[in-house]
Amino acid sequence: MKLLRYGEAGRERPAMLDSDGRIRDLSAVMDDINPAALPELGARLARINVENLPLVDDNVRIGPCVGGSGKFVCVGLNYADHAAETNQPIPVEPILFMKATSAICGPNDDVLIPPGSVKTDWEVELGVVIGKTARHVPQADAMAHVAGFCLVNDVSERAYQTERGGQWDKGKGYDSFGPIGPWLVTPEDIDNPHDLSMWLEVDGKRYQNGSTKTMIFSVPYLVSYISQFMSLQPGDIISTGTPPGVGLGQKPPVYLKAGQVISLGIEGLGTQRQVTRSSPFTP
Protein backbone atom coordinates (compact mmCIF):
# COMPACT_ATOMS: atom_id res chain seq x y z
CA MET A 1 0.00 0.00 0.00
CA LYS A 2 1.27 3.48 -0.90
CA LEU A 3 0.30 6.18 1.58
CA LEU A 4 0.95 9.89 1.24
CA ARG A 5 0.08 13.32 2.59
CA TYR A 6 -1.02 16.22 0.42
CA GLY A 7 -1.82 19.90 0.70
CA GLU A 8 -0.05 23.05 1.84
CA ALA A 9 2.92 22.76 4.18
CA GLY A 10 1.85 22.24 7.77
CA ARG A 11 -1.75 21.43 6.82
CA GLU A 12 -1.33 18.17 4.92
CA ARG A 13 -4.13 15.62 4.70
CA PRO A 14 -3.75 11.82 4.61
CA ALA A 15 -4.23 9.90 1.38
CA MET A 16 -3.35 6.71 -0.46
CA LEU A 17 -2.91 5.55 -4.04
CA ASP A 18 -5.54 3.26 -5.49
CA SER A 19 -4.79 0.41 -7.90
CA ASP A 20 -4.85 2.85 -10.83
CA GLY A 21 -2.37 5.21 -9.19
CA ARG A 22 -4.99 7.82 -8.34
CA ILE A 23 -4.84 9.73 -5.06
CA ARG A 24 -7.67 8.94 -2.62
CA ASP A 25 -8.33 11.07 0.48
CA LEU A 26 -8.17 9.22 3.82
CA SER A 27 -9.48 12.02 6.05
CA ALA A 28 -12.62 10.06 6.89
CA VAL A 29 -10.45 7.21 8.17
CA MET A 30 -7.69 9.06 10.07
CA ASP A 31 -6.69 12.60 10.95
CA ASP A 32 -3.17 12.23 9.58
CA ILE A 33 -0.40 9.75 8.83
CA ASN A 34 1.46 10.46 12.04
CA PRO A 35 2.72 8.80 15.26
CA ALA A 36 -0.82 8.49 16.63
CA ALA A 37 -2.09 6.67 13.53
CA LEU A 38 0.85 4.40 12.73
CA PRO A 39 0.47 1.69 15.43
CA GLU A 40 -3.06 0.83 14.22
CA LEU A 41 -2.48 1.68 10.57
CA GLY A 42 -2.93 -1.83 9.19
CA ALA A 43 -6.15 -2.47 11.08
CA ARG A 44 -7.66 0.85 10.00
CA LEU A 45 -6.80 0.43 6.35
CA ALA A 46 -8.03 -3.18 6.24
CA ARG A 47 -11.56 -1.98 6.92
CA ILE A 48 -11.87 0.58 4.14
CA ASN A 49 -13.29 0.31 0.64
CA VAL A 50 -10.77 2.22 -1.45
CA GLU A 51 -13.24 2.91 -4.25
CA ASN A 52 -15.47 4.82 -1.84
CA LEU A 53 -12.73 7.28 -0.89
CA PRO A 54 -12.83 10.75 -2.52
CA LEU A 55 -10.47 11.34 -5.42
CA VAL A 56 -7.84 14.09 -5.11
CA ASP A 57 -6.52 16.31 -7.92
CA ASP A 58 -3.21 14.91 -9.18
CA ASN A 59 -1.73 18.43 -9.33
CA VAL A 60 -1.85 18.91 -5.56
CA ARG A 61 1.37 19.46 -3.57
CA ILE A 62 2.70 16.24 -2.03
CA GLY A 63 3.99 16.69 1.51
CA PRO A 64 6.30 14.56 3.68
CA CYS A 65 4.89 11.03 3.77
CA VAL A 66 4.74 11.00 7.57
CA GLY A 67 4.00 13.89 9.90
CA GLY A 68 5.11 14.63 13.45
CA SER A 69 8.30 12.56 13.42
CA GLY A 70 10.15 12.82 16.70
CA LYS A 71 13.52 11.58 15.48
CA PHE A 72 15.38 11.43 12.17
CA VAL A 73 18.23 8.97 12.68
CA CYS A 74 20.80 8.57 9.91
CA VAL A 75 23.40 5.91 9.20
CA GLY A 76 26.75 6.97 7.79
CA LEU A 77 28.95 4.98 5.40
CA ASN A 78 26.48 2.09 5.22
CA TYR A 79 27.32 1.17 1.61
CA ALA A 80 30.59 -0.62 0.95
CA ASP A 81 31.10 1.13 -2.40
CA HIS A 82 30.36 4.57 -0.89
CA ALA A 83 32.88 3.96 1.91
CA ALA A 84 35.47 3.13 -0.77
CA GLU A 85 34.53 6.28 -2.71
CA THR A 86 35.26 8.45 0.34
CA ASN A 87 38.44 6.54 1.27
CA GLN A 88 36.91 5.45 4.58
CA PRO A 89 37.20 2.00 6.15
CA ILE A 90 34.06 -0.14 6.27
CA PRO A 91 32.52 0.49 9.70
CA VAL A 92 32.61 -2.32 12.26
CA GLU A 93 29.41 -0.94 13.80
CA PRO A 94 26.87 1.47 12.28
CA ILE A 95 27.82 5.15 12.38
CA LEU A 96 24.81 7.09 13.68
CA PHE A 97 23.98 10.77 13.57
CA MET A 98 20.79 12.82 13.84
CA LYS A 99 19.14 14.97 11.21
CA ALA A 100 16.96 17.79 12.56
CA THR A 101 13.26 17.10 12.12
CA SER A 102 12.91 20.75 11.08
CA ALA A 103 14.80 19.75 7.91
CA ILE A 104 11.90 17.52 6.79
CA CYS A 105 10.03 18.73 3.72
CA GLY A 106 8.00 17.37 0.84
CA PRO A 107 9.57 15.32 -1.97
CA ASN A 108 9.25 18.09 -4.53
CA ASP A 109 9.77 21.14 -2.32
CA ASP A 110 12.70 23.47 -2.99
CA VAL A 111 16.07 22.68 -1.43
CA LEU A 112 17.68 25.74 0.14
CA ILE A 113 21.39 26.45 -0.29
CA PRO A 114 22.61 27.97 3.01
CA PRO A 115 24.11 31.49 2.85
CA GLY A 116 27.72 31.24 1.73
CA SER A 117 27.58 27.49 1.19
CA VAL A 118 29.83 26.10 -1.53
CA LYS A 119 29.65 22.40 -0.56
CA THR A 120 25.97 21.43 -0.50
CA ASP A 121 25.68 17.80 -1.61
CA TRP A 122 23.08 15.11 -2.36
CA GLU A 123 22.49 11.54 -1.12
CA VAL A 124 19.70 9.21 -2.29
CA GLU A 125 18.72 6.93 0.60
CA LEU A 126 16.25 4.26 1.66
CA GLY A 127 14.17 5.51 4.58
CA VAL A 128 12.54 3.29 7.21
CA VAL A 129 9.52 4.62 9.14
CA ILE A 130 8.89 3.13 12.57
CA GLY A 131 5.32 2.03 13.27
CA LYS A 132 5.56 0.53 16.75
CA THR A 133 7.79 1.44 19.71
CA ALA A 134 11.09 -0.46 19.65
CA ARG A 135 13.33 -0.87 22.69
CA HIS A 136 16.14 -3.47 22.70
CA VAL A 137 14.42 -5.31 19.85
CA PRO A 138 15.98 -8.59 18.64
CA GLN A 139 16.88 -8.60 14.96
CA ALA A 140 14.37 -11.39 14.31
CA ASP A 141 11.53 -9.19 15.55
CA ALA A 142 12.68 -5.88 14.09
CA MET A 143 10.47 -5.77 10.99
CA ALA A 144 7.34 -6.02 13.15
CA HIS A 145 8.20 -2.48 14.29
CA VAL A 146 8.43 -1.04 10.76
CA ALA A 147 5.44 0.82 9.29
CA GLY A 148 7.00 1.13 5.86
CA PHE A 149 9.70 2.51 3.59
CA CYS A 150 10.22 5.81 1.83
CA LEU A 151 12.63 7.69 -0.40
CA VAL A 152 14.96 10.19 1.31
CA ASN A 153 17.35 12.80 -0.05
CA ASP A 154 19.90 13.29 2.74
CA VAL A 155 21.02 16.74 1.60
CA SER A 156 24.32 17.63 3.28
CA GLU A 157 26.61 20.67 3.61
CA ARG A 158 30.06 19.07 3.60
CA ALA A 159 32.00 22.03 4.99
CA TYR A 160 29.57 22.26 7.91
CA GLN A 161 29.77 18.49 8.32
CA THR A 162 33.54 18.01 8.39
CA GLU A 163 35.29 21.38 8.62
CA ARG A 164 33.42 23.19 11.40
CA GLY A 165 34.30 20.98 14.37
CA GLY A 166 32.18 18.53 16.32
CA GLN A 167 29.98 15.85 14.79
CA TRP A 168 28.19 15.51 11.46
CA ASP A 169 24.87 16.98 12.59
CA LYS A 170 25.82 20.55 11.62
CA GLY A 171 25.97 19.60 7.97
CA LYS A 172 22.72 17.65 7.91
CA GLY A 173 20.01 19.73 9.55
CA TYR A 174 19.46 22.90 7.52
CA ASP A 175 15.85 23.68 6.62
CA SER A 176 14.81 21.62 3.53
CA PHE A 177 17.73 19.16 3.90
CA GLY A 178 15.32 16.24 4.51
CA PRO A 179 12.91 15.66 1.61
CA ILE A 180 10.95 12.44 2.28
CA GLY A 181 8.34 10.63 0.19
CA PRO A 182 6.36 10.84 -2.01
CA TRP A 183 4.97 7.65 -0.47
CA LEU A 184 5.14 5.61 2.69
CA VAL A 185 5.12 2.12 1.19
CA THR A 186 4.00 -0.61 3.58
CA PRO A 187 6.31 -3.65 3.92
CA GLU A 188 4.04 -6.11 2.09
CA ASP A 189 4.56 -4.05 -1.09
CA ILE A 190 8.37 -4.32 -0.94
CA ASP A 191 9.52 -7.88 -1.60
CA ASN A 192 13.11 -7.28 -0.53
CA PRO A 193 14.31 -3.90 0.76
CA HIS A 194 17.88 -5.11 0.23
CA ASP A 195 17.52 -5.47 -3.55
CA LEU A 196 16.19 -2.11 -4.77
CA SER A 197 17.78 -0.03 -7.52
CA MET A 198 18.35 3.64 -6.67
CA TRP A 199 19.52 6.66 -8.62
CA LEU A 200 20.04 10.42 -8.49
CA GLU A 201 20.57 13.04 -11.18
CA VAL A 202 21.45 16.74 -11.12
CA ASP A 203 20.33 18.74 -14.16
CA GLY A 204 19.79 15.47 -16.01
CA LYS A 205 23.27 14.06 -15.35
CA ARG A 206 23.22 10.80 -13.44
CA TYR A 207 25.62 10.77 -10.51
CA GLN A 208 24.27 7.95 -8.34
CA ASN A 209 23.25 4.63 -9.83
CA GLY A 210 23.31 1.99 -7.12
CA SER A 211 21.41 -0.66 -5.24
CA THR A 212 20.50 -1.44 -1.66
CA LYS A 213 22.32 -4.74 -2.29
CA THR A 214 25.56 -3.04 -1.22
CA MET A 215 24.24 -1.98 2.20
CA ILE A 216 26.61 -3.14 4.94
CA PHE A 217 24.03 -3.30 7.76
CA SER A 218 20.52 -4.54 6.89
CA VAL A 219 17.26 -2.88 7.86
CA PRO A 220 16.46 -5.41 10.65
CA TYR A 221 20.00 -5.07 11.97
CA LEU A 222 19.75 -1.27 12.04
CA VAL A 223 16.37 -1.21 13.80
CA SER A 224 17.66 -3.67 16.39
CA TYR A 225 20.99 -1.88 16.80
CA ILE A 226 19.58 1.63 17.14
CA SER A 227 16.96 0.42 19.64
CA GLN A 228 19.82 -0.48 22.00
CA PHE A 229 20.79 3.19 22.32
CA MET A 230 17.43 4.98 22.13
CA SER A 231 13.80 3.95 21.95
CA LEU A 232 12.39 4.18 18.45
CA GLN A 233 8.89 5.65 18.45
CA PRO A 234 6.10 5.58 15.85
CA GLY A 235 6.87 8.14 13.16
CA ASP A 236 10.64 8.07 13.68
CA ILE A 237 12.64 7.85 10.47
CA ILE A 238 15.86 5.91 9.88
CA SER A 239 17.79 6.95 6.78
CA THR A 240 19.98 3.99 5.93
CA GLY A 241 22.89 5.41 3.93
CA THR A 242 23.76 6.16 0.32
CA PRO A 243 25.53 4.41 -2.57
CA PRO A 244 28.49 6.02 -4.38
CA GLY A 245 28.17 9.05 -6.62
CA VAL A 246 27.77 11.88 -4.14
CA GLY A 247 29.25 15.25 -5.08
CA LEU A 248 32.05 14.87 -2.56
CA GLY A 249 33.19 11.71 -4.33
CA GLN A 250 33.53 13.26 -7.79
CA LYS A 251 36.99 14.03 -9.13
CA PRO A 252 37.10 16.97 -8.69
CA PRO A 253 34.16 17.32 -6.24
CA VAL A 254 30.91 18.77 -7.59
CA TYR A 255 28.46 20.62 -5.39
CA LEU A 256 25.02 22.13 -5.73
CA LYS A 257 24.28 25.75 -6.51
CA ALA A 258 21.05 27.70 -6.81
CA GLY A 259 18.91 27.05 -9.88
CA GLN A 260 19.65 23.35 -10.35
CA VAL A 261 17.23 20.42 -10.47
CA ILE A 262 17.77 17.29 -8.39
CA SER A 263 15.86 14.16 -9.45
CA LEU A 264 16.06 10.86 -7.59
CA GLY A 265 14.22 7.60 -7.08
CA ILE A 266 14.23 4.15 -5.54
CA GLU A 267 12.56 1.14 -7.12
CA GLY A 268 9.01 0.82 -5.75
CA LEU A 269 9.23 3.99 -3.65
CA GLY A 270 8.61 6.67 -6.27
CA THR A 271 10.63 9.70 -7.30
CA GLN A 272 11.47 13.18 -6.06
CA ARG A 273 12.28 16.40 -7.90
CA GLN A 274 13.72 19.43 -6.16
CA VAL A 275 14.84 22.83 -7.43
CA THR A 276 17.71 24.36 -5.50
CA ARG A 277 17.49 28.01 -4.53
CA SER A 278 19.41 30.40 -2.31
CA SER A 279 18.18 30.50 1.25
CA PRO A 280 16.17 33.66 1.99
CA PHE A 281 17.63 33.70 5.50
CA THR A 282 20.74 35.67 6.37
CA PRO A 283 23.44 34.57 8.81
mmCIF file of C-alpha atoms in Angstrom:
data_model
loop_
_atom_site.group_PDB
_atom_site.id
_atom_site.type_symbol
_atom_site.label_atom_id
_atom_site.label_comp_id
_atom_site.label_asym_id
_atom_site.label_seq_id
_atom_site.Cartn_x
_atom_site.Cartn_y
_atom_site.Cartn_z
ATOM 1 C CA MET A 1 0.000 0.000 0.000
ATOM 2 C CA LYS A 2 1.269 3.476 -0.899
ATOM 3 C CA LEU A 3 0.298 6.184 1.575
ATOM 4 C CA LEU A 4 0.949 9.889 1.238
ATOM 5 C CA ARG A 5 0.084 13.317 2.587
ATOM 6 C CA TYR A 6 -1.018 16.216 0.417
ATOM 7 C CA GLY A 7 -1.816 19.904 0.697
ATOM 8 C CA GLU A 8 -0.050 23.048 1.838
ATOM 9 C CA ALA A 9 2.918 22.758 4.175
ATOM 10 C CA GLY A 10 1.850 22.243 7.768
ATOM 11 C CA ARG A 11 -1.750 21.426 6.823
ATOM 12 C CA GLU A 12 -1.330 18.165 4.916
ATOM 13 C CA ARG A 13 -4.132 15.619 4.700
ATOM 14 C CA PRO A 14 -3.751 11.815 4.612
ATOM 15 C CA ALA A 15 -4.228 9.900 1.381
ATOM 16 C CA MET A 16 -3.347 6.709 -0.462
ATOM 17 C CA LEU A 17 -2.914 5.551 -4.041
ATOM 18 C CA ASP A 18 -5.544 3.257 -5.491
ATOM 19 C CA SER A 19 -4.789 0.410 -7.898
ATOM 20 C CA ASP A 20 -4.850 2.851 -10.833
ATOM 21 C CA GLY A 21 -2.367 5.212 -9.188
ATOM 22 C CA ARG A 22 -4.992 7.823 -8.335
ATOM 23 C CA ILE A 23 -4.845 9.732 -5.057
ATOM 24 C CA ARG A 24 -7.672 8.944 -2.616
ATOM 25 C CA ASP A 25 -8.329 11.066 0.480
ATOM 26 C CA LEU A 26 -8.170 9.222 3.822
ATOM 27 C CA SER A 27 -9.483 12.024 6.051
ATOM 28 C CA ALA A 28 -12.622 10.056 6.888
ATOM 29 C CA VAL A 29 -10.453 7.207 8.173
ATOM 30 C CA MET A 30 -7.690 9.061 10.074
ATOM 31 C CA ASP A 31 -6.686 12.598 10.946
ATOM 32 C CA ASP A 32 -3.170 12.230 9.581
ATOM 33 C CA ILE A 33 -0.397 9.748 8.833
ATOM 34 C CA ASN A 34 1.465 10.463 12.043
ATOM 35 C CA PRO A 35 2.718 8.796 15.256
ATOM 36 C CA ALA A 36 -0.823 8.492 16.632
ATOM 37 C CA ALA A 37 -2.095 6.675 13.534
ATOM 38 C CA LEU A 38 0.847 4.395 12.728
ATOM 39 C CA PRO A 39 0.474 1.685 15.427
ATOM 40 C CA GLU A 40 -3.058 0.833 14.217
ATOM 41 C CA LEU A 41 -2.480 1.676 10.573
ATOM 42 C CA GLY A 42 -2.928 -1.834 9.186
ATOM 43 C CA ALA A 43 -6.155 -2.469 11.075
ATOM 44 C CA ARG A 44 -7.658 0.849 9.998
ATOM 45 C CA LEU A 45 -6.799 0.428 6.348
ATOM 46 C CA ALA A 46 -8.026 -3.180 6.238
ATOM 47 C CA ARG A 47 -11.562 -1.985 6.922
ATOM 48 C CA ILE A 48 -11.867 0.576 4.139
ATOM 49 C CA ASN A 49 -13.288 0.309 0.637
ATOM 50 C CA VAL A 50 -10.766 2.218 -1.449
ATOM 51 C CA GLU A 51 -13.241 2.912 -4.252
ATOM 52 C CA ASN A 52 -15.473 4.818 -1.839
ATOM 53 C CA LEU A 53 -12.734 7.276 -0.891
ATOM 54 C CA PRO A 54 -12.826 10.750 -2.517
ATOM 55 C CA LEU A 55 -10.465 11.345 -5.415
ATOM 56 C CA VAL A 56 -7.842 14.089 -5.115
ATOM 57 C CA ASP A 57 -6.520 16.307 -7.917
ATOM 58 C CA ASP A 58 -3.205 14.913 -9.176
ATOM 59 C CA ASN A 59 -1.732 18.430 -9.325
ATOM 60 C CA VAL A 60 -1.847 18.911 -5.565
ATOM 61 C CA ARG A 61 1.368 19.462 -3.572
ATOM 62 C CA ILE A 62 2.701 16.239 -2.030
ATOM 63 C CA GLY A 63 3.990 16.688 1.510
ATOM 64 C CA PRO A 64 6.301 14.565 3.678
ATOM 65 C CA CYS A 65 4.893 11.035 3.767
ATOM 66 C CA VAL A 66 4.739 10.995 7.570
ATOM 67 C CA GLY A 67 4.002 13.891 9.904
ATOM 68 C CA GLY A 68 5.107 14.631 13.446
ATOM 69 C CA SER A 69 8.297 12.560 13.416
ATOM 70 C CA GLY A 70 10.151 12.821 16.700
ATOM 71 C CA LYS A 71 13.522 11.578 15.476
ATOM 72 C CA PHE A 72 15.382 11.428 12.169
ATOM 73 C CA VAL A 73 18.233 8.968 12.683
ATOM 74 C CA CYS A 74 20.797 8.571 9.907
ATOM 75 C CA VAL A 75 23.400 5.906 9.202
ATOM 76 C CA GLY A 76 26.752 6.974 7.787
ATOM 77 C CA LEU A 77 28.952 4.977 5.404
ATOM 78 C CA ASN A 78 26.482 2.095 5.216
ATOM 79 C CA TYR A 79 27.317 1.173 1.610
ATOM 80 C CA ALA A 80 30.588 -0.617 0.953
ATOM 81 C CA ASP A 81 31.096 1.126 -2.404
ATOM 82 C CA HIS A 82 30.363 4.566 -0.891
ATOM 83 C CA ALA A 83 32.882 3.959 1.906
ATOM 84 C CA ALA A 84 35.466 3.132 -0.766
ATOM 85 C CA GLU A 85 34.534 6.282 -2.707
ATOM 86 C CA THR A 86 35.259 8.454 0.339
ATOM 87 C CA ASN A 87 38.436 6.538 1.275
ATOM 88 C CA GLN A 88 36.913 5.451 4.577
ATOM 89 C CA PRO A 89 37.200 1.995 6.152
ATOM 90 C CA ILE A 90 34.063 -0.137 6.271
ATOM 91 C CA PRO A 91 32.519 0.488 9.700
ATOM 92 C CA VAL A 92 32.613 -2.316 12.259
ATOM 93 C CA GLU A 93 29.407 -0.937 13.805
ATOM 94 C CA PRO A 94 26.873 1.474 12.278
ATOM 95 C CA ILE A 95 27.820 5.155 12.383
ATOM 96 C CA LEU A 96 24.809 7.091 13.684
ATOM 97 C CA PHE A 97 23.981 10.774 13.573
ATOM 98 C CA MET A 98 20.791 12.815 13.838
ATOM 99 C CA LYS A 99 19.141 14.970 11.211
ATOM 100 C CA ALA A 100 16.962 17.786 12.563
ATOM 101 C CA THR A 101 13.256 17.098 12.117
ATOM 102 C CA SER A 102 12.905 20.754 11.076
ATOM 103 C CA ALA A 103 14.801 19.746 7.908
ATOM 104 C CA ILE A 104 11.901 17.518 6.788
ATOM 105 C CA CYS A 105 10.025 18.726 3.717
ATOM 106 C CA GLY A 106 7.995 17.368 0.836
ATOM 107 C CA PRO A 107 9.568 15.323 -1.966
ATOM 108 C CA ASN A 108 9.247 18.094 -4.533
ATOM 109 C CA ASP A 109 9.771 21.140 -2.316
ATOM 110 C CA ASP A 110 12.699 23.467 -2.995
ATOM 111 C CA VAL A 111 16.074 22.681 -1.430
ATOM 112 C CA LEU A 112 17.682 25.744 0.144
ATOM 113 C CA ILE A 113 21.392 26.448 -0.290
ATOM 114 C CA PRO A 114 22.610 27.968 3.010
ATOM 115 C CA PRO A 115 24.113 31.491 2.849
ATOM 116 C CA GLY A 116 27.721 31.237 1.727
ATOM 117 C CA SER A 117 27.584 27.487 1.187
ATOM 118 C CA VAL A 118 29.831 26.096 -1.525
ATOM 119 C CA LYS A 119 29.649 22.398 -0.557
ATOM 120 C CA THR A 120 25.967 21.432 -0.502
ATOM 121 C CA ASP A 121 25.683 17.802 -1.611
ATOM 122 C CA TRP A 122 23.083 15.108 -2.363
ATOM 123 C CA GLU A 123 22.489 11.539 -1.117
ATOM 124 C CA VAL A 124 19.699 9.210 -2.288
ATOM 125 C CA GLU A 125 18.725 6.927 0.596
ATOM 126 C CA LEU A 126 16.247 4.261 1.659
ATOM 127 C CA GLY A 127 14.171 5.514 4.582
ATOM 128 C CA VAL A 128 12.540 3.294 7.213
ATOM 129 C CA VAL A 129 9.521 4.618 9.141
ATOM 130 C CA ILE A 130 8.890 3.126 12.574
ATOM 131 C CA GLY A 131 5.321 2.029 13.272
ATOM 132 C CA LYS A 132 5.562 0.533 16.747
ATOM 133 C CA THR A 133 7.786 1.444 19.706
ATOM 134 C CA ALA A 134 11.087 -0.465 19.651
ATOM 135 C CA ARG A 135 13.331 -0.865 22.693
ATOM 136 C CA HIS A 136 16.137 -3.470 22.699
ATOM 137 C CA VAL A 137 14.416 -5.307 19.850
ATOM 138 C CA PRO A 138 15.976 -8.588 18.640
ATOM 139 C CA GLN A 139 16.878 -8.601 14.961
ATOM 140 C CA ALA A 140 14.373 -11.389 14.307
ATOM 141 C CA ASP A 141 11.532 -9.186 15.546
ATOM 142 C CA ALA A 142 12.684 -5.877 14.093
ATOM 143 C CA MET A 143 10.468 -5.775 10.992
ATOM 144 C CA ALA A 144 7.340 -6.021 13.152
ATOM 145 C CA HIS A 145 8.197 -2.479 14.293
ATOM 146 C CA VAL A 146 8.428 -1.039 10.761
ATOM 147 C CA ALA A 147 5.442 0.815 9.288
ATOM 148 C CA GLY A 148 7.001 1.127 5.860
ATOM 149 C CA PHE A 149 9.697 2.508 3.590
ATOM 150 C CA CYS A 150 10.220 5.812 1.828
ATOM 151 C CA LEU A 151 12.628 7.693 -0.403
ATOM 152 C CA VAL A 152 14.959 10.191 1.314
ATOM 153 C CA ASN A 153 17.350 12.798 -0.051
ATOM 154 C CA ASP A 154 19.897 13.290 2.737
ATOM 155 C CA VAL A 155 21.016 16.737 1.603
ATOM 156 C CA SER A 156 24.322 17.628 3.277
ATOM 157 C CA GLU A 157 26.606 20.665 3.609
ATOM 158 C CA ARG A 158 30.056 19.073 3.601
ATOM 159 C CA ALA A 159 32.001 22.034 4.987
ATOM 160 C CA TYR A 160 29.570 22.264 7.909
ATOM 161 C CA GLN A 161 29.771 18.492 8.320
ATOM 162 C CA THR A 162 33.541 18.007 8.393
ATOM 163 C CA GLU A 163 35.286 21.377 8.615
ATOM 164 C CA ARG A 164 33.420 23.193 11.395
ATOM 165 C CA GLY A 165 34.300 20.978 14.366
ATOM 166 C CA GLY A 166 32.182 18.529 16.320
ATOM 167 C CA GLN A 167 29.982 15.854 14.793
ATOM 168 C CA TRP A 168 28.190 15.511 11.463
ATOM 169 C CA ASP A 169 24.870 16.981 12.591
ATOM 170 C CA LYS A 170 25.822 20.555 11.619
ATOM 171 C CA GLY A 171 25.975 19.605 7.965
ATOM 172 C CA LYS A 172 22.722 17.654 7.909
ATOM 173 C CA GLY A 173 20.005 19.730 9.554
ATOM 174 C CA TYR A 174 19.465 22.901 7.517
ATOM 175 C CA ASP A 175 15.846 23.677 6.620
ATOM 176 C CA SER A 176 14.807 21.620 3.529
ATOM 177 C CA PHE A 177 17.731 19.163 3.902
ATOM 178 C CA GLY A 178 15.325 16.238 4.508
ATOM 179 C CA PRO A 179 12.908 15.656 1.607
ATOM 180 C CA ILE A 180 10.949 12.438 2.279
ATOM 181 C CA GLY A 181 8.341 10.635 0.189
ATOM 182 C CA PRO A 182 6.359 10.836 -2.012
ATOM 183 C CA TRP A 183 4.968 7.648 -0.468
ATOM 184 C CA LEU A 184 5.137 5.609 2.687
ATOM 185 C CA VAL A 185 5.117 2.115 1.194
ATOM 186 C CA THR A 186 3.997 -0.610 3.576
ATOM 187 C CA PRO A 187 6.310 -3.650 3.924
ATOM 188 C CA GLU A 188 4.044 -6.106 2.095
ATOM 189 C CA ASP A 189 4.558 -4.047 -1.088
ATOM 190 C CA ILE A 190 8.367 -4.322 -0.940
ATOM 191 C CA ASP A 191 9.519 -7.883 -1.598
ATOM 192 C CA ASN A 192 13.107 -7.279 -0.531
ATOM 193 C CA PRO A 193 14.313 -3.899 0.761
ATOM 194 C CA HIS A 194 17.881 -5.106 0.227
ATOM 195 C CA ASP A 195 17.515 -5.473 -3.552
ATOM 196 C CA LEU A 196 16.194 -2.111 -4.772
ATOM 197 C CA SER A 197 17.781 -0.029 -7.520
ATOM 198 C CA MET A 198 18.354 3.635 -6.668
ATOM 199 C CA TRP A 199 19.524 6.658 -8.621
ATOM 200 C CA LEU A 200 20.036 10.422 -8.485
ATOM 201 C CA GLU A 201 20.565 13.044 -11.184
ATOM 202 C CA VAL A 202 21.453 16.741 -11.125
ATOM 203 C CA ASP A 203 20.329 18.739 -14.160
ATOM 204 C CA GLY A 204 19.787 15.469 -16.013
ATOM 205 C CA LYS A 205 23.267 14.065 -15.350
ATOM 206 C CA ARG A 206 23.216 10.796 -13.440
ATOM 207 C CA TYR A 207 25.624 10.772 -10.511
ATOM 208 C CA GLN A 208 24.271 7.951 -8.344
ATOM 209 C CA ASN A 209 23.247 4.627 -9.828
ATOM 210 C CA GLY A 210 23.309 1.990 -7.118
ATOM 211 C CA SER A 211 21.408 -0.663 -5.243
ATOM 212 C CA THR A 212 20.498 -1.441 -1.661
ATOM 213 C CA LYS A 213 22.325 -4.744 -2.292
ATOM 214 C CA THR A 214 25.561 -3.043 -1.225
ATOM 215 C CA MET A 215 24.243 -1.984 2.198
ATOM 216 C CA ILE A 216 26.605 -3.140 4.939
ATOM 217 C CA PHE A 217 24.032 -3.303 7.760
ATOM 218 C CA SER A 218 20.522 -4.537 6.892
ATOM 219 C CA VAL A 219 17.261 -2.879 7.863
ATOM 220 C CA PRO A 220 16.464 -5.408 10.653
ATOM 221 C CA TYR A 221 19.999 -5.068 11.969
ATOM 222 C CA LEU A 222 19.752 -1.268 12.043
ATOM 223 C CA VAL A 223 16.370 -1.214 13.798
ATOM 224 C CA SER A 224 17.661 -3.668 16.392
ATOM 225 C CA TYR A 225 20.993 -1.883 16.802
ATOM 226 C CA ILE A 226 19.576 1.631 17.141
ATOM 227 C CA SER A 227 16.958 0.416 19.643
ATOM 228 C CA GLN A 228 19.818 -0.478 22.001
ATOM 229 C CA PHE A 229 20.785 3.192 22.316
ATOM 230 C CA MET A 230 17.428 4.976 22.125
ATOM 231 C CA SER A 231 13.802 3.952 21.953
ATOM 232 C CA LEU A 232 12.392 4.175 18.450
ATOM 233 C CA GLN A 233 8.889 5.646 18.446
ATOM 234 C CA PRO A 234 6.100 5.579 15.852
ATOM 235 C CA GLY A 235 6.872 8.135 13.161
ATOM 236 C CA ASP A 236 10.639 8.074 13.680
ATOM 237 C CA ILE A 237 12.644 7.852 10.470
ATOM 238 C CA ILE A 238 15.858 5.912 9.876
ATOM 239 C CA SER A 239 17.789 6.950 6.780
ATOM 240 C CA THR A 240 19.981 3.986 5.926
ATOM 241 C CA GLY A 241 22.894 5.412 3.934
ATOM 242 C CA THR A 242 23.761 6.156 0.319
ATOM 243 C CA PRO A 243 25.532 4.412 -2.573
ATOM 244 C CA PRO A 244 28.492 6.019 -4.379
ATOM 245 C CA GLY A 245 28.167 9.045 -6.620
ATOM 246 C CA VAL A 246 27.772 11.885 -4.140
ATOM 247 C CA GLY A 247 29.246 15.253 -5.081
ATOM 248 C CA LEU A 248 32.049 14.872 -2.558
ATOM 249 C CA GLY A 249 33.190 11.707 -4.330
ATOM 250 C CA GLN A 250 33.533 13.260 -7.793
ATOM 251 C CA LYS A 251 36.989 14.035 -9.131
ATOM 252 C CA PRO A 252 37.097 16.974 -8.688
ATOM 253 C CA PRO A 253 34.162 17.318 -6.239
ATOM 254 C CA VAL A 254 30.913 18.766 -7.590
ATOM 255 C CA TYR A 255 28.460 20.624 -5.388
ATOM 256 C CA LEU A 256 25.018 22.129 -5.730
ATOM 257 C CA LYS A 257 24.279 25.746 -6.511
ATOM 258 C CA ALA A 258 21.050 27.701 -6.806
ATOM 259 C CA GLY A 259 18.908 27.046 -9.878
ATOM 260 C CA GLN A 260 19.648 23.353 -10.355
ATOM 261 C CA VAL A 261 17.226 20.423 -10.474
ATOM 262 C CA ILE A 262 17.770 17.290 -8.386
ATOM 263 C CA SER A 263 15.857 14.162 -9.453
ATOM 264 C CA LEU A 264 16.060 10.862 -7.594
ATOM 265 C CA GLY A 265 14.225 7.600 -7.084
ATOM 266 C CA ILE A 266 14.226 4.147 -5.543
ATOM 267 C CA GLU A 267 12.558 1.140 -7.119
ATOM 268 C CA GLY A 268 9.006 0.817 -5.753
ATOM 269 C CA LEU A 269 9.232 3.986 -3.650
ATOM 270 C CA GLY A 270 8.610 6.670 -6.266
ATOM 271 C CA THR A 271 10.630 9.701 -7.297
ATOM 272 C CA GLN A 272 11.474 13.178 -6.065
ATOM 273 C CA ARG A 273 12.281 16.399 -7.897
ATOM 274 C CA GLN A 274 13.718 19.433 -6.158
ATOM 275 C CA VAL A 275 14.840 22.832 -7.433
ATOM 276 C CA THR A 276 17.705 24.358 -5.501
ATOM 277 C CA ARG A 277 17.488 28.013 -4.528
ATOM 278 C CA SER A 278 19.410 30.398 -2.312
ATOM 279 C CA SER A 279 18.177 30.502 1.252
ATOM 280 C CA PRO A 280 16.168 33.665 1.993
ATOM 281 C CA PHE A 281 17.627 33.696 5.496
ATOM 282 C CA THR A 282 20.735 35.667 6.375
ATOM 283 C CA PRO A 283 23.442 34.567 8.811
#
